[in-house]
XYZ file of C-alpha atoms in Angstrom:
152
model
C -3.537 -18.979 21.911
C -4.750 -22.158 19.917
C -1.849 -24.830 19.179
C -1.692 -23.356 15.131
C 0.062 -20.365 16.620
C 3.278 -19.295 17.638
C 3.988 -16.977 21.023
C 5.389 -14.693 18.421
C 2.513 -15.349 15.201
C -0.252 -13.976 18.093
C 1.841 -11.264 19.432
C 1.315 -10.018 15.614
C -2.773 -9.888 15.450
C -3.615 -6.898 17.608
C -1.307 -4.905 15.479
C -2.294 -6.476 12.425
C -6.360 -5.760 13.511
C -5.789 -2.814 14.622
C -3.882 -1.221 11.358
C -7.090 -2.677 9.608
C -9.570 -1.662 11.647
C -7.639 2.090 11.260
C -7.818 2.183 7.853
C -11.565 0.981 7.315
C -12.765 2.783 9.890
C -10.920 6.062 8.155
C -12.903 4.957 4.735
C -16.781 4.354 6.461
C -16.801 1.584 3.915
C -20.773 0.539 2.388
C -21.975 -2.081 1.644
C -21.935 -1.089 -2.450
C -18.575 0.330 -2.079
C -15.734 -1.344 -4.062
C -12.839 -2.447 -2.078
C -9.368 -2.805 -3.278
C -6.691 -4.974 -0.397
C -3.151 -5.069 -1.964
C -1.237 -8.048 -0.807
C -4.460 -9.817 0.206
C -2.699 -12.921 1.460
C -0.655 -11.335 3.337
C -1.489 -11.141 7.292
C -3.156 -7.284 6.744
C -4.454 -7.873 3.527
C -6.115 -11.246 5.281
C -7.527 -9.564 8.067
C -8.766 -6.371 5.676
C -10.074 -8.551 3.862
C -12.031 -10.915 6.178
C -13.208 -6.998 7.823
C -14.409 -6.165 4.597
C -16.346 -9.149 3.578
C -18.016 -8.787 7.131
C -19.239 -5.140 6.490
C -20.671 -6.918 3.375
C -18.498 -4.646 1.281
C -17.120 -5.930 -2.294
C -12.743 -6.274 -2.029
C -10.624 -7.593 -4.566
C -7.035 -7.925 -3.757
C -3.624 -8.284 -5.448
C -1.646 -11.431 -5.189
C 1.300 -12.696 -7.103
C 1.642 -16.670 -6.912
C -1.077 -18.678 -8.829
C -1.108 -20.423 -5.463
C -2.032 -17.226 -3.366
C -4.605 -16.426 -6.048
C -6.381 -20.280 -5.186
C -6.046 -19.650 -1.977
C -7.646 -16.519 -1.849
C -10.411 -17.811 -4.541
C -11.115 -20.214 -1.784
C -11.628 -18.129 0.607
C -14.437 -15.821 -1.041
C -12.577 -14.052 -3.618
C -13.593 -15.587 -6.627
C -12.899 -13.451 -9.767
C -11.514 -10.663 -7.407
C -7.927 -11.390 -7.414
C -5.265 -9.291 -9.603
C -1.714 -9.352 -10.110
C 1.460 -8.099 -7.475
C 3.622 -8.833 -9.895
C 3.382 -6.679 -12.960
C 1.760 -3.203 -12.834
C 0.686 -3.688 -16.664
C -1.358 -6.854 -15.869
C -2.584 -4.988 -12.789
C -3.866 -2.263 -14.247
C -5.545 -4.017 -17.128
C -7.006 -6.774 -14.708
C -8.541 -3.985 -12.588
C -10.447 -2.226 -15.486
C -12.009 -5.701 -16.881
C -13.153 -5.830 -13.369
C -14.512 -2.817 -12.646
C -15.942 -2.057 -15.789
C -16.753 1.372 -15.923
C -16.862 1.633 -11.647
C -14.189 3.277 -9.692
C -12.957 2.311 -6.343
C -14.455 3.693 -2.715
C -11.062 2.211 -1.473
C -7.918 1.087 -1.411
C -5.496 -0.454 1.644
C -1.902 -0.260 -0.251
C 1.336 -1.557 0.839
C 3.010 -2.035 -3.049
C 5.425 0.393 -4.703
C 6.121 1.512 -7.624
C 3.511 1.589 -10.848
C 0.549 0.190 -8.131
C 0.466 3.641 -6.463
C -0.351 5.310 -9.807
C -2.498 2.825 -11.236
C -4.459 2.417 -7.930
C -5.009 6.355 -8.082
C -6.192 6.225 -11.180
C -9.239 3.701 -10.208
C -10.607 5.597 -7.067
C -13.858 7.479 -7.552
C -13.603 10.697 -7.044
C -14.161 10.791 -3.070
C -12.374 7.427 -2.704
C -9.251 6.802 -0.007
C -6.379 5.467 -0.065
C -4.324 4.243 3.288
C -1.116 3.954 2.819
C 0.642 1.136 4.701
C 3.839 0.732 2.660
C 7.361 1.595 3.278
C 9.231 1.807 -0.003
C 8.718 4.130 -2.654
C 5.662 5.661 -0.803
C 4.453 8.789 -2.560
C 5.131 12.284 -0.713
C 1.731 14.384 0.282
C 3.583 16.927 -2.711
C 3.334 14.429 -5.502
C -0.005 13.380 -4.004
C -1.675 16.537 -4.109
C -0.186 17.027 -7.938
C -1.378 13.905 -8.946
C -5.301 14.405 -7.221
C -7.246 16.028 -4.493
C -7.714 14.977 -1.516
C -7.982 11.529 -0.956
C -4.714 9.828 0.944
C -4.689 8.823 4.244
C -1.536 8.118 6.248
């Protein structure tokens, strides 16, 4: 453990690495494939996102504070980084960035209007993981909203 760390901040990166690691490995993730990391500067949404950039895949990731959005432009995200805070903005960020491409897929740990919206971008044999623990969608309201294609 290097002196930037906490006993307890380490004790946190096998689990954190290891819930990454679950989820990509669950997607088989290309190299074209388009990424999506909610939370990305967050400790998971760090470490998924670091993962992905080292399969030489292509993540963007939600953020809220203009801060977290530097910080993450900083870090190799430039032009990839969309709204936490507001579903609307979210949704209409994601489009102008995709264009006309869908999603491969998506690591999710928001609530609420994200869970729709980030259904609605996935191609049609994209993933999403679900890592959240409020307002997560049942596999019932899953399956009516489209086929095949959460993993939990």
């Amino acid at each position: 453990i290097t002196d930037s760390l906490s006993f307890e901040e380490a004790c946190t990166l096998p689990t954190t690495w290891s819930t990454v690691h679950m989820a990509l490995l669950a997607s088989r993730p290309r190299s074209t494939d388009r990424l999506l990391l909610h939370a990305g500067a967050g400790g998971v949404g760090l470490a998924a996102g670091e993962y992905a950039q080292w399969l030489r895949s292509r993540p963007s990731t939600t953020v809220g504070q203009p801060q977290k959005h530097r910080f993450l432009h900083h870090a190799g995200f430039c032009g990839r980084t969309l709204s936490s805070r507001d579903g609307g903005a979210f949704a209409l960020g994601a489009s102008k960035l995709l264009g006309s491409g869908r999603l491969r897929f998506s690591l999710n740990s928001l609530s609420a209007d994200f869970i729709a919206c980030t259904f609605a971008l996935l191609q049609q044999d994209g993933r999403l993981c679900e890592i959240g623990k409020r307002a997560v969608w049942s596999y019932e309201r899953h399956e009516a909203a489209c086929c095949n294609n959460l993993t939990m």
